[in-house]
Amino acid sequence: MADDNALLEKIANHYLFYGSFHSDLGLYNGKMGMVIFFFHYARYTGNSLYEDFAEEFLNEILEKLHTETPISFKRGLAGIGWGMLYLIKQGFMETDIQETFKDMDDKVMEYNLLYMKDRSLETGAKGIGLLSVRTLGQ
């Protein structure tokens, strides 16, 4: 258990130090993944400092989203949107889902998933479809 705590603390310290320099906004290797980590770590440790970092990174993500943001689950809108839905379901944030995700849904709906050759979760139809199914089904 002590080893687990030490490892988690090392991860947190690494993200605290290097996170603001990270340009990838995505879920897999970017800031959205860090946001999820920090919210959970704040709850685990009871230290609101980590929640503050999570909120700061989330705000940065939302400010940097634009019409040219990739749509993929791994690095783009689908993964960021899924991450936000996850945070809502875990009780880390509250928002009007339909209002918050309207622009993301509109962007996702531009793609005909039936004709996409890439069917993968990370960069293709499965990941993009995951966002649209979840948000439209709310």
Short mmCIF file of N, CA, C and O in Angstrom, two decimals:
data_model
loop_
_atom_site.label_atom_id
_atom_site.label_comp_id
_atom_site.label_asym_id
_atom_site.label_seq_id
_atom_site.Cartn_x
_atom_site.Cartn_y
_atom_site.Cartn_z
N MET A 1 0.82 -1.20 0.00
CA MET A 1 0.00 0.00 0.00
C MET A 1 0.87 1.26 0.00
O MET A 1 0.56 2.20 -0.71
N ALA A 2 1.92 1.24 0.77
CA ALA A 2 2.81 2.41 0.82
C ALA A 2 3.47 2.63 -0.53
O ALA A 2 3.65 3.78 -0.96
N ASP A 3 3.82 1.53 -1.22
CA ASP A 3 4.41 1.65 -2.56
C ASP A 3 3.42 2.27 -3.54
O ASP A 3 3.79 3.08 -4.37
N ASP A 4 2.14 1.87 -3.43
CA ASP A 4 1.09 2.43 -4.29
C ASP A 4 0.94 3.93 -4.04
O ASP A 4 0.82 4.71 -4.98
N ASN A 5 0.93 4.31 -2.79
CA ASN A 5 0.80 5.73 -2.45
C ASN A 5 1.98 6.54 -2.96
O ASN A 5 1.81 7.65 -3.46
N ALA A 6 3.18 5.98 -2.85
CA ALA A 6 4.38 6.66 -3.33
C ALA A 6 4.34 6.81 -4.84
O ALA A 6 4.70 7.86 -5.39
N LEU A 7 3.88 5.77 -5.53
CA LEU A 7 3.78 5.84 -6.99
C LEU A 7 2.74 6.88 -7.42
O LEU A 7 3.00 7.68 -8.31
N LEU A 8 1.59 6.87 -6.77
CA LEU A 8 0.57 7.87 -7.08
C LEU A 8 1.08 9.29 -6.84
O LEU A 8 0.81 10.20 -7.62
N GLU A 9 1.81 9.46 -5.77
CA GLU A 9 2.37 10.79 -5.47
C GLU A 9 3.38 11.20 -6.53
O GLU A 9 3.41 12.37 -6.95
N LYS A 10 4.18 10.26 -7.02
CA LYS A 10 5.15 10.57 -8.08
C LYS A 10 4.42 10.97 -9.37
O LYS A 10 4.83 11.91 -10.05
N ILE A 11 3.35 10.25 -9.70
CA ILE A 11 2.56 10.59 -10.88
C ILE A 11 1.97 11.99 -10.73
O ILE A 11 2.05 12.82 -11.64
N ALA A 12 1.39 12.26 -9.56
CA ALA A 12 0.80 13.57 -9.31
C ALA A 12 1.85 14.68 -9.43
O ALA A 12 1.60 15.71 -10.07
N ASN A 13 3.00 14.47 -8.84
CA ASN A 13 4.06 15.49 -8.90
C ASN A 13 4.54 15.70 -10.34
O ASN A 13 4.79 16.85 -10.74
N HIS A 14 4.65 14.63 -11.09
CA HIS A 14 5.05 14.74 -12.49
C HIS A 14 4.04 15.57 -13.27
O HIS A 14 4.40 16.49 -14.01
N TYR A 15 2.75 15.26 -13.11
CA TYR A 15 1.71 16.01 -13.81
C TYR A 15 1.65 17.47 -13.34
O TYR A 15 1.40 18.36 -14.15
N LEU A 16 1.86 17.70 -12.05
CA LEU A 16 1.86 19.07 -11.55
C LEU A 16 2.97 19.89 -12.19
O LEU A 16 2.78 21.05 -12.56
N PHE A 17 4.13 19.27 -12.33
CA PHE A 17 5.28 19.99 -12.86
C PHE A 17 5.22 20.14 -14.38
O PHE A 17 5.46 21.21 -14.91
N TYR A 18 4.90 19.04 -15.09
CA TYR A 18 4.97 19.05 -16.55
C TYR A 18 3.62 19.28 -17.23
O TYR A 18 3.58 19.57 -18.43
N GLY A 19 2.53 19.13 -16.53
CA GLY A 19 1.21 19.20 -17.13
C GLY A 19 0.91 20.48 -17.87
O GLY A 19 0.32 20.47 -18.95
N SER A 20 1.32 21.60 -17.32
CA SER A 20 1.00 22.88 -17.96
C SER A 20 1.77 23.06 -19.27
O SER A 20 1.37 23.86 -20.11
N PHE A 21 2.86 22.32 -19.46
CA PHE A 21 3.64 22.41 -20.69
C PHE A 21 3.14 21.45 -21.77
O PHE A 21 3.58 21.51 -22.90
N HIS A 22 2.23 20.60 -21.41
CA HIS A 22 1.72 19.57 -22.32
C HIS A 22 0.71 20.18 -23.29
O HIS A 22 -0.24 20.82 -22.87
N SER A 23 0.92 19.98 -24.58
CA SER A 23 0.03 20.60 -25.57
C SER A 23 -1.13 19.70 -26.00
O SER A 23 -2.12 20.19 -26.53
N ASP A 24 -1.01 18.39 -25.80
CA ASP A 24 -2.07 17.45 -26.19
C ASP A 24 -3.24 17.61 -25.23
O ASP A 24 -3.10 17.48 -24.02
N LEU A 25 -4.42 17.90 -25.76
CA LEU A 25 -5.61 18.09 -24.93
C LEU A 25 -6.35 16.79 -24.68
O LEU A 25 -7.24 16.74 -23.84
N GLY A 26 -6.00 15.74 -25.37
CA GLY A 26 -6.78 14.51 -25.41
C GLY A 26 -6.83 13.67 -24.16
O GLY A 26 -6.19 13.93 -23.15
N LEU A 27 -7.61 12.61 -24.29
CA LEU A 27 -7.90 11.70 -23.19
C LEU A 27 -6.75 10.74 -22.91
O LEU A 27 -6.36 10.54 -21.77
N TYR A 28 -6.18 10.14 -23.93
CA TYR A 28 -5.21 9.07 -23.73
C TYR A 28 -3.89 9.55 -23.14
O TYR A 28 -3.40 9.00 -22.17
N ASN A 29 -3.27 10.54 -23.74
CA ASN A 29 -1.96 11.02 -23.30
C ASN A 29 -1.93 12.51 -23.06
O ASN A 29 -0.87 13.11 -23.01
N GLY A 30 -3.09 13.12 -22.90
CA GLY A 30 -3.16 14.56 -22.80
C GLY A 30 -3.79 15.07 -21.53
O GLY A 30 -3.92 14.35 -20.52
N LYS A 31 -4.20 16.30 -21.59
CA LYS A 31 -4.70 16.98 -20.40
C LYS A 31 -6.02 16.42 -19.89
O LYS A 31 -6.28 16.46 -18.69
N MET A 32 -6.86 15.89 -20.79
CA MET A 32 -8.12 15.32 -20.30
C MET A 32 -7.85 14.13 -19.39
O MET A 32 -8.50 13.96 -18.36
N GLY A 33 -6.88 13.32 -19.74
CA GLY A 33 -6.48 12.22 -18.86
C GLY A 33 -5.96 12.73 -17.53
O GLY A 33 -6.24 12.15 -16.47
N MET A 34 -5.20 13.81 -17.56
CA MET A 34 -4.69 14.40 -16.32
C MET A 34 -5.82 14.94 -15.46
O MET A 34 -5.79 14.83 -14.23
N VAL A 35 -6.82 15.53 -16.09
CA VAL A 35 -7.96 16.06 -15.36
C VAL A 35 -8.64 14.94 -14.57
O VAL A 35 -8.93 15.08 -13.38
N ILE A 36 -8.88 13.83 -15.25
CA ILE A 36 -9.52 12.68 -14.58
C ILE A 36 -8.65 12.18 -13.44
O ILE A 36 -9.14 11.92 -12.34
N PHE A 37 -7.34 12.06 -13.69
CA PHE A 37 -6.42 11.62 -12.63
C PHE A 37 -6.50 12.55 -11.43
O PHE A 37 -6.65 12.10 -10.29
N PHE A 38 -6.39 13.86 -11.65
CA PHE A 38 -6.37 14.82 -10.54
C PHE A 38 -7.68 14.83 -9.75
O PHE A 38 -7.66 14.94 -8.53
N PHE A 39 -8.81 14.72 -10.42
CA PHE A 39 -10.08 14.67 -9.68
C PHE A 39 -10.12 13.43 -8.78
O PHE A 39 -10.50 13.51 -7.61
N HIS A 40 -9.72 12.29 -9.32
CA HIS A 40 -9.71 11.08 -8.50
C HIS A 40 -8.67 11.16 -7.39
O HIS A 40 -8.94 10.74 -6.26
N TYR A 41 -7.51 11.71 -7.69
CA TYR A 41 -6.46 11.81 -6.67
C TYR A 41 -6.87 12.78 -5.56
O TYR A 41 -6.58 12.54 -4.39
N ALA A 42 -7.55 13.85 -5.91
CA ALA A 42 -8.05 14.78 -4.89
C ALA A 42 -9.03 14.07 -3.95
O ALA A 42 -8.96 14.24 -2.73
N ARG A 43 -9.90 13.28 -4.52
CA ARG A 43 -10.87 12.54 -3.71
C ARG A 43 -10.14 11.51 -2.83
O ARG A 43 -10.46 11.34 -1.66
N TYR A 44 -9.15 10.85 -3.40
CA TYR A 44 -8.39 9.81 -2.69
C TYR A 44 -7.59 10.39 -1.52
O TYR A 44 -7.58 9.83 -0.43
N THR A 45 -6.96 11.55 -1.75
CA THR A 45 -6.10 12.14 -0.71
C THR A 45 -6.86 13.10 0.20
O THR A 45 -6.37 13.42 1.28
N GLY A 46 -7.99 13.59 -0.27
CA GLY A 46 -8.71 14.61 0.49
C GLY A 46 -8.07 15.98 0.35
O GLY A 46 -8.43 16.91 1.08
N ASN A 47 -7.16 16.14 -0.60
CA ASN A 47 -6.44 17.39 -0.79
C ASN A 47 -7.06 18.15 -1.97
O ASN A 47 -6.93 17.74 -3.12
N SER A 48 -7.70 19.27 -1.68
CA SER A 48 -8.40 20.03 -2.72
C SER A 48 -7.45 20.72 -3.70
O SER A 48 -7.88 21.17 -4.77
N LEU A 49 -6.16 20.78 -3.38
CA LEU A 49 -5.18 21.34 -4.31
C LEU A 49 -5.24 20.61 -5.65
O LEU A 49 -5.18 21.22 -6.71
N TYR A 50 -5.38 19.29 -5.60
CA TYR A 50 -5.42 18.50 -6.83
C TYR A 50 -6.70 18.75 -7.61
O TYR A 50 -6.70 18.75 -8.84
N GLU A 51 -7.78 19.00 -6.92
CA GLU A 51 -9.03 19.35 -7.59
C GLU A 51 -8.88 20.71 -8.28
O GLU A 51 -9.38 20.90 -9.40
N ASP A 52 -8.17 21.64 -7.65
CA ASP A 52 -7.92 22.94 -8.27
C ASP A 52 -7.15 22.78 -9.58
O ASP A 52 -7.46 23.45 -10.57
N PHE A 53 -6.14 21.90 -9.58
CA PHE A 53 -5.38 21.66 -10.80
C PHE A 53 -6.26 21.02 -11.87
O PHE A 53 -6.18 21.37 -13.05
N ALA A 54 -7.10 20.09 -11.47
CA ALA A 54 -8.01 19.45 -12.42
C ALA A 54 -8.92 20.49 -13.07
O ALA A 54 -9.09 20.50 -14.30
N GLU A 55 -9.47 21.38 -12.28
CA GLU A 55 -10.35 22.42 -12.81
C GLU A 55 -9.60 23.38 -13.72
O GLU A 55 -10.11 23.81 -14.75
N GLU A 56 -8.37 23.70 -13.33
CA GLU A 56 -7.55 24.60 -14.15
C GLU A 56 -7.27 23.97 -15.51
O GLU A 56 -7.40 24.62 -16.56
N PHE A 57 -6.88 22.71 -15.52
CA PHE A 57 -6.61 22.02 -16.78
C PHE A 57 -7.88 21.87 -17.61
O PHE A 57 -7.85 22.02 -18.83
N LEU A 58 -9.00 21.58 -16.98
CA LEU A 58 -10.26 21.45 -17.70
C LEU A 58 -10.64 22.78 -18.36
O LEU A 58 -11.04 22.81 -19.53
N ASN A 59 -10.49 23.87 -17.64
CA ASN A 59 -10.77 25.18 -18.22
C ASN A 59 -9.85 25.48 -19.40
O ASN A 59 -10.28 26.05 -20.41
N GLU A 60 -8.59 25.09 -19.27
CA GLU A 60 -7.64 25.29 -20.36
C GLU A 60 -8.07 24.49 -21.59
O GLU A 60 -8.01 24.99 -22.72
N ILE A 61 -8.50 23.26 -21.39
CA ILE A 61 -8.98 22.43 -22.50
C ILE A 61 -10.15 23.11 -23.19
O ILE A 61 -10.17 23.24 -24.42
N LEU A 62 -11.12 23.55 -22.42
CA LEU A 62 -12.32 24.16 -22.99
C LEU A 62 -12.00 25.45 -23.74
O LEU A 62 -12.60 25.75 -24.77
N GLU A 63 -11.03 26.20 -23.24
CA GLU A 63 -10.63 27.44 -23.91
C GLU A 63 -9.92 27.16 -25.23
O GLU A 63 -10.02 27.95 -26.17
N LYS A 64 -9.21 26.05 -25.32
CA LYS A 64 -8.41 25.75 -26.51
C LYS A 64 -9.15 24.93 -27.57
O LYS A 64 -8.63 24.74 -28.66
N LEU A 65 -10.35 24.47 -27.26
CA LEU A 65 -11.12 23.75 -28.27
C LEU A 65 -11.51 24.71 -29.39
O LEU A 65 -11.86 25.85 -29.13
N HIS A 66 -11.45 24.23 -30.60
CA HIS A 66 -11.84 25.04 -31.75
C HIS A 66 -12.35 24.13 -32.86
O HIS A 66 -12.34 22.91 -32.73
N THR A 67 -12.77 24.72 -33.94
CA THR A 67 -13.39 23.93 -35.02
C THR A 67 -12.41 22.97 -35.68
O THR A 67 -12.83 22.01 -36.31
N GLU A 68 -11.14 23.18 -35.52
CA GLU A 68 -10.14 22.29 -36.12
C GLU A 68 -9.61 21.24 -35.15
O GLU A 68 -8.70 20.49 -35.48
N THR A 69 -10.15 21.20 -33.94
CA THR A 69 -9.74 20.17 -32.99
C THR A 69 -10.08 18.81 -33.57
O THR A 69 -11.19 18.62 -34.08
N PRO A 70 -9.15 17.85 -33.53
CA PRO A 70 -9.46 16.52 -34.06
C PRO A 70 -10.70 15.94 -33.39
O PRO A 70 -11.03 16.30 -32.26
N ILE A 71 -11.35 15.02 -34.05
CA ILE A 71 -12.58 14.46 -33.51
C ILE A 71 -12.35 13.13 -32.80
O ILE A 71 -13.20 12.63 -32.11
N SER A 72 -11.18 12.57 -32.88
CA SER A 72 -10.90 11.22 -32.38
C SER A 72 -11.11 11.08 -30.87
O SER A 72 -11.10 12.06 -30.13
N PHE A 73 -11.28 9.84 -30.45
CA PHE A 73 -11.44 9.52 -29.03
C PHE A 73 -10.10 9.68 -28.31
O PHE A 73 -10.06 10.17 -27.19
N LYS A 74 -9.03 9.31 -28.95
CA LYS A 74 -7.70 9.34 -28.33
C LYS A 74 -7.20 10.76 -28.05
O LYS A 74 -6.73 11.04 -26.96
N ARG A 75 -7.34 11.65 -29.04
CA ARG A 75 -6.73 12.98 -28.92
C ARG A 75 -7.70 14.13 -29.16
O ARG A 75 -7.30 15.28 -29.12
N GLY A 76 -8.98 13.84 -29.41
CA GLY A 76 -9.86 14.90 -29.84
C GLY A 76 -11.16 15.03 -29.07
O GLY A 76 -11.27 14.64 -27.91
N LEU A 77 -12.14 15.59 -29.77
CA LEU A 77 -13.42 15.93 -29.17
C LEU A 77 -14.15 14.74 -28.55
O LEU A 77 -14.76 14.88 -27.48
N ALA A 78 -14.13 13.61 -29.23
CA ALA A 78 -14.87 12.45 -28.70
C ALA A 78 -14.32 12.03 -27.34
O ALA A 78 -15.08 11.76 -26.41
N GLY A 79 -13.01 11.97 -27.19
CA GLY A 79 -12.41 11.59 -25.92
C GLY A 79 -12.58 12.65 -24.84
O GLY A 79 -12.82 12.34 -23.67
N ILE A 80 -12.46 13.90 -25.23
CA ILE A 80 -12.65 15.00 -24.27
C ILE A 80 -14.10 15.01 -23.79
O ILE A 80 -14.38 15.12 -22.60
N GLY A 81 -15.02 14.86 -24.73
CA GLY A 81 -16.44 14.81 -24.37
C GLY A 81 -16.76 13.63 -23.48
O GLY A 81 -17.47 13.76 -22.48
N TRP A 82 -16.20 12.46 -23.83
CA TRP A 82 -16.41 11.27 -23.01
C TRP A 82 -15.85 11.50 -21.61
O TRP A 82 -16.47 11.15 -20.61
N GLY A 83 -14.67 12.11 -21.53
CA GLY A 83 -14.06 12.40 -20.23
C GLY A 83 -14.92 13.31 -19.39
O GLY A 83 -15.08 13.10 -18.18
N MET A 84 -15.51 14.30 -20.02
CA MET A 84 -16.39 15.22 -19.28
C MET A 84 -17.65 14.49 -18.80
O MET A 84 -18.08 14.69 -17.66
N LEU A 85 -18.21 13.64 -19.64
CA LEU A 85 -19.38 12.85 -19.22
C LEU A 85 -19.01 11.93 -18.04
O LEU A 85 -19.78 11.78 -17.10
N TYR A 86 -17.83 11.35 -18.11
CA TYR A 86 -17.35 10.51 -17.02
C TYR A 86 -17.27 11.31 -15.71
O TYR A 86 -17.70 10.84 -14.66
N LEU A 87 -16.71 12.52 -15.79
CA LEU A 87 -16.58 13.37 -14.60
C LEU A 87 -17.94 13.73 -14.03
O LEU A 87 -18.12 13.77 -12.81
N ILE A 88 -18.90 13.98 -14.88
CA ILE A 88 -20.27 14.28 -14.43
C ILE A 88 -20.85 13.07 -13.71
O ILE A 88 -21.39 13.19 -12.61
N LYS A 89 -20.72 11.90 -14.31
CA LYS A 89 -21.28 10.68 -13.72
C LYS A 89 -20.59 10.31 -12.40
O LYS A 89 -21.21 9.71 -11.54
N GLN A 90 -19.34 10.69 -12.24
CA GLN A 90 -18.60 10.41 -11.01
C GLN A 90 -18.83 11.48 -9.94
O GLN A 90 -18.30 11.39 -8.85
N GLY A 91 -19.60 12.51 -10.28
CA GLY A 91 -19.91 13.57 -9.32
C GLY A 91 -18.82 14.62 -9.17
O GLY A 91 -18.83 15.39 -8.20
N PHE A 92 -17.88 14.69 -10.11
CA PHE A 92 -16.81 15.68 -10.03
C PHE A 92 -17.23 17.03 -10.59
O PHE A 92 -16.63 18.05 -10.27
N MET A 93 -18.23 17.04 -11.46
CA MET A 93 -18.70 18.30 -12.02
C MET A 93 -20.19 18.18 -12.33
O MET A 93 -20.72 17.09 -12.50
N GLU A 94 -20.84 19.34 -12.37
CA GLU A 94 -22.26 19.40 -12.70
C GLU A 94 -22.42 20.37 -13.85
O GLU A 94 -21.78 21.42 -13.88
N THR A 95 -23.29 20.01 -14.79
CA THR A 95 -23.54 20.88 -15.93
C THR A 95 -24.81 20.44 -16.64
O THR A 95 -25.27 19.31 -16.45
N ASP A 96 -25.34 21.30 -17.45
CA ASP A 96 -26.45 20.95 -18.33
C ASP A 96 -25.84 20.21 -19.52
O ASP A 96 -25.19 20.83 -20.37
N ILE A 97 -26.03 18.91 -19.57
CA ILE A 97 -25.37 18.08 -20.58
C ILE A 97 -25.73 18.52 -21.99
O ILE A 97 -24.85 18.64 -22.85
N GLN A 98 -27.00 18.76 -22.26
CA GLN A 98 -27.41 19.13 -23.62
C GLN A 98 -26.76 20.44 -24.05
O GLN A 98 -26.30 20.57 -25.18
N GLU A 99 -26.70 21.41 -23.16
CA GLU A 99 -26.10 22.70 -23.50
C GLU A 99 -24.59 22.59 -23.65
O GLU A 99 -24.00 23.11 -24.59
N THR A 100 -23.95 21.90 -22.72
CA THR A 100 -22.50 21.77 -22.72
C THR A 100 -22.00 21.03 -23.96
O THR A 100 -20.97 21.38 -24.52
N PHE A 101 -22.73 20.01 -24.39
CA PHE A 101 -22.24 19.15 -25.46
C PHE A 101 -22.86 19.45 -26.82
O PHE A 101 -22.59 18.74 -27.78
N LYS A 102 -23.65 20.51 -26.92
CA LYS A 102 -24.30 20.81 -28.19
C LYS A 102 -23.29 20.98 -29.32
O LYS A 102 -23.43 20.38 -30.38
N ASP A 103 -22.26 21.79 -29.13
CA ASP A 103 -21.27 22.03 -30.18
C ASP A 103 -20.51 20.75 -30.52
O ASP A 103 -20.23 20.49 -31.69
N MET A 104 -20.16 19.97 -29.51
CA MET A 104 -19.46 18.70 -29.77
C MET A 104 -20.35 17.76 -30.56
O MET A 104 -19.91 17.11 -31.51
N ASP A 105 -21.61 17.64 -30.15
CA ASP A 105 -22.55 16.78 -30.88
C ASP A 105 -22.70 17.23 -32.33
O ASP A 105 -22.73 16.41 -33.24
N ASP A 106 -22.80 18.53 -32.53
CA ASP A 106 -22.93 19.05 -33.89
C ASP A 106 -21.73 18.66 -34.74
O ASP A 106 -21.88 18.26 -35.90
N LYS A 107 -20.54 18.76 -34.16
CA LYS A 107 -19.32 18.40 -34.90
C LYS A 107 -19.29 16.89 -35.20
O LYS A 107 -18.97 16.48 -36.31
N VAL A 108 -19.67 16.07 -34.23
CA VAL A 108 -19.69 14.62 -34.42
C VAL A 108 -20.70 14.24 -35.49
O VAL A 108 -20.45 13.35 -36.31
N MET A 109 -21.82 14.92 -35.52
CA MET A 109 -22.87 14.59 -36.48
C MET A 109 -22.47 14.91 -37.91
O MET A 109 -23.12 14.47 -38.86
N GLU A 110 -21.39 15.65 -38.11
CA GLU A 110 -20.89 15.92 -39.46
C GLU A 110 -20.31 14.67 -40.10
O GLU A 110 -20.12 14.62 -41.31
N TYR A 111 -20.01 13.65 -39.30
CA TYR A 111 -19.37 12.44 -39.79
C TYR A 111 -20.40 11.33 -39.94
O TYR A 111 -21.19 11.10 -39.03
N ASN A 112 -20.35 10.64 -41.04
CA ASN A 112 -21.20 9.47 -41.23
C ASN A 112 -20.38 8.26 -40.80
O ASN A 112 -19.51 7.77 -41.54
N LEU A 113 -20.63 7.80 -39.60
CA LEU A 113 -19.83 6.73 -39.01
C LEU A 113 -19.93 5.42 -39.79
O LEU A 113 -19.02 4.59 -39.75
N LEU A 114 -21.01 5.22 -40.50
CA LEU A 114 -21.19 3.98 -41.27
C LEU A 114 -20.17 3.84 -42.39
O LEU A 114 -19.85 2.74 -42.80
N TYR A 115 -19.67 4.97 -42.88
CA TYR A 115 -18.74 4.94 -44.01
C TYR A 115 -17.29 5.18 -43.62
O TYR A 115 -16.43 5.23 -44.49
N MET A 116 -17.02 5.31 -42.35
CA MET A 116 -15.63 5.51 -41.92
C MET A 116 -14.88 4.19 -42.04
O MET A 116 -15.35 3.15 -41.61
N LYS A 117 -13.70 4.25 -42.65
CA LYS A 117 -12.88 3.04 -42.81
C LYS A 117 -12.20 2.67 -41.49
O LYS A 117 -12.02 1.50 -41.20
N ASP A 118 -11.82 3.65 -40.72
CA ASP A 118 -11.19 3.41 -39.42
C ASP A 118 -12.30 3.13 -38.40
O ASP A 118 -13.10 4.00 -38.09
N ARG A 119 -12.36 1.93 -37.89
CA ARG A 119 -13.41 1.53 -36.95
C ARG A 119 -12.90 1.48 -35.50
O ARG A 119 -13.63 1.11 -34.60
N SER A 120 -11.67 1.88 -35.26
CA SER A 120 -11.06 1.74 -33.95
C SER A 120 -11.66 2.68 -32.92
O SER A 120 -12.28 3.69 -33.25
N LEU A 121 -11.44 2.36 -31.65
CA LEU A 121 -11.87 3.21 -30.55
C LEU A 121 -11.01 4.47 -30.49
O LEU A 121 -11.52 5.57 -30.31
N GLU A 122 -9.71 4.31 -30.67
CA GLU A 122 -8.78 5.41 -30.48
C GLU A 122 -8.95 6.53 -31.49
O GLU A 122 -8.92 7.71 -31.13
N THR A 123 -9.11 6.19 -32.77
CA THR A 123 -9.11 7.21 -33.81
C THR A 123 -10.27 7.11 -34.79
O THR A 123 -10.37 7.92 -35.70
N GLY A 124 -11.14 6.14 -34.62
CA GLY A 124 -12.17 5.91 -35.62
C GLY A 124 -13.60 5.95 -35.11
O GLY A 124 -13.93 6.58 -34.11
N ALA A 125 -14.44 5.22 -35.82
CA ALA A 125 -15.89 5.27 -35.63
C ALA A 125 -16.34 4.85 -34.23
O ALA A 125 -17.29 5.42 -33.70
N LYS A 126 -15.69 3.86 -33.62
CA LYS A 126 -16.13 3.41 -32.29
C LYS A 126 -16.01 4.53 -31.25
O LYS A 126 -16.91 4.74 -30.46
N GLY A 127 -14.91 5.23 -31.24
CA GLY A 127 -14.71 6.30 -30.27
C GLY A 127 -15.61 7.49 -30.53
O GLY A 127 -16.18 8.08 -29.60
N ILE A 128 -15.76 7.85 -31.79
CA ILE A 128 -16.62 8.98 -32.14
C ILE A 128 -18.07 8.64 -31.82
O ILE A 128 -18.81 9.45 -31.26
N GLY A 129 -18.48 7.43 -32.17
CA GLY A 129 -19.84 7.00 -31.89
C GLY A 129 -20.14 6.92 -30.41
O GLY A 129 -21.26 7.17 -29.98
N LEU A 130 -19.14 6.61 -29.61
CA LEU A 130 -19.33 6.53 -28.16
C LEU A 130 -19.79 7.86 -27.59
O LEU A 130 -20.68 7.92 -26.76
N LEU A 131 -19.21 8.95 -28.06
CA LEU A 131 -19.62 10.28 -27.59
C LEU A 131 -21.05 10.58 -28.03
O LEU A 131 -21.88 10.97 -27.22
N SER A 132 -21.35 10.39 -29.29
CA SER A 132 -22.66 10.78 -29.77
C SER A 132 -23.77 9.93 -29.15
O SER A 132 -24.82 10.44 -28.82
N VAL A 133 -23.53 8.65 -28.95
CA VAL A 133 -24.54 7.79 -28.34
C VAL A 133 -24.79 8.21 -26.89
O VAL A 133 -25.92 8.31 -26.45
N ARG A 134 -23.76 8.50 -26.16
CA ARG A 134 -23.91 8.87 -24.75
C ARG A 134 -24.58 10.23 -24.59
O ARG A 134 -25.45 10.39 -23.74
N THR A 135 -24.18 11.21 -25.36
CA THR A 135 -24.75 12.54 -25.15
C THR A 135 -26.17 12.62 -25.69
O THR A 135 -27.02 13.27 -25.09
N LEU A 136 -26.42 12.00 -26.80
CA LEU A 136 -27.77 12.05 -27.35
C LEU A 136 -28.74 11.24 -26.52
O LEU A 136 -29.93 11.53 -26.46
N GLY A 137 -28.21 10.23 -25.82
CA GLY A 137 -29.07 9.37 -25.00
C GLY A 137 -29.37 9.93 -23.63
O GLY A 137 -30.12 9.34 -22.87
N GLN A 138 -28.82 11.07 -23.26
CA GLN A 138 -29.02 11.63 -21.93
C GLN A 138 -30.40 12.20 -21.76
O GLN A 138 -31.00 12.80 -22.48
#
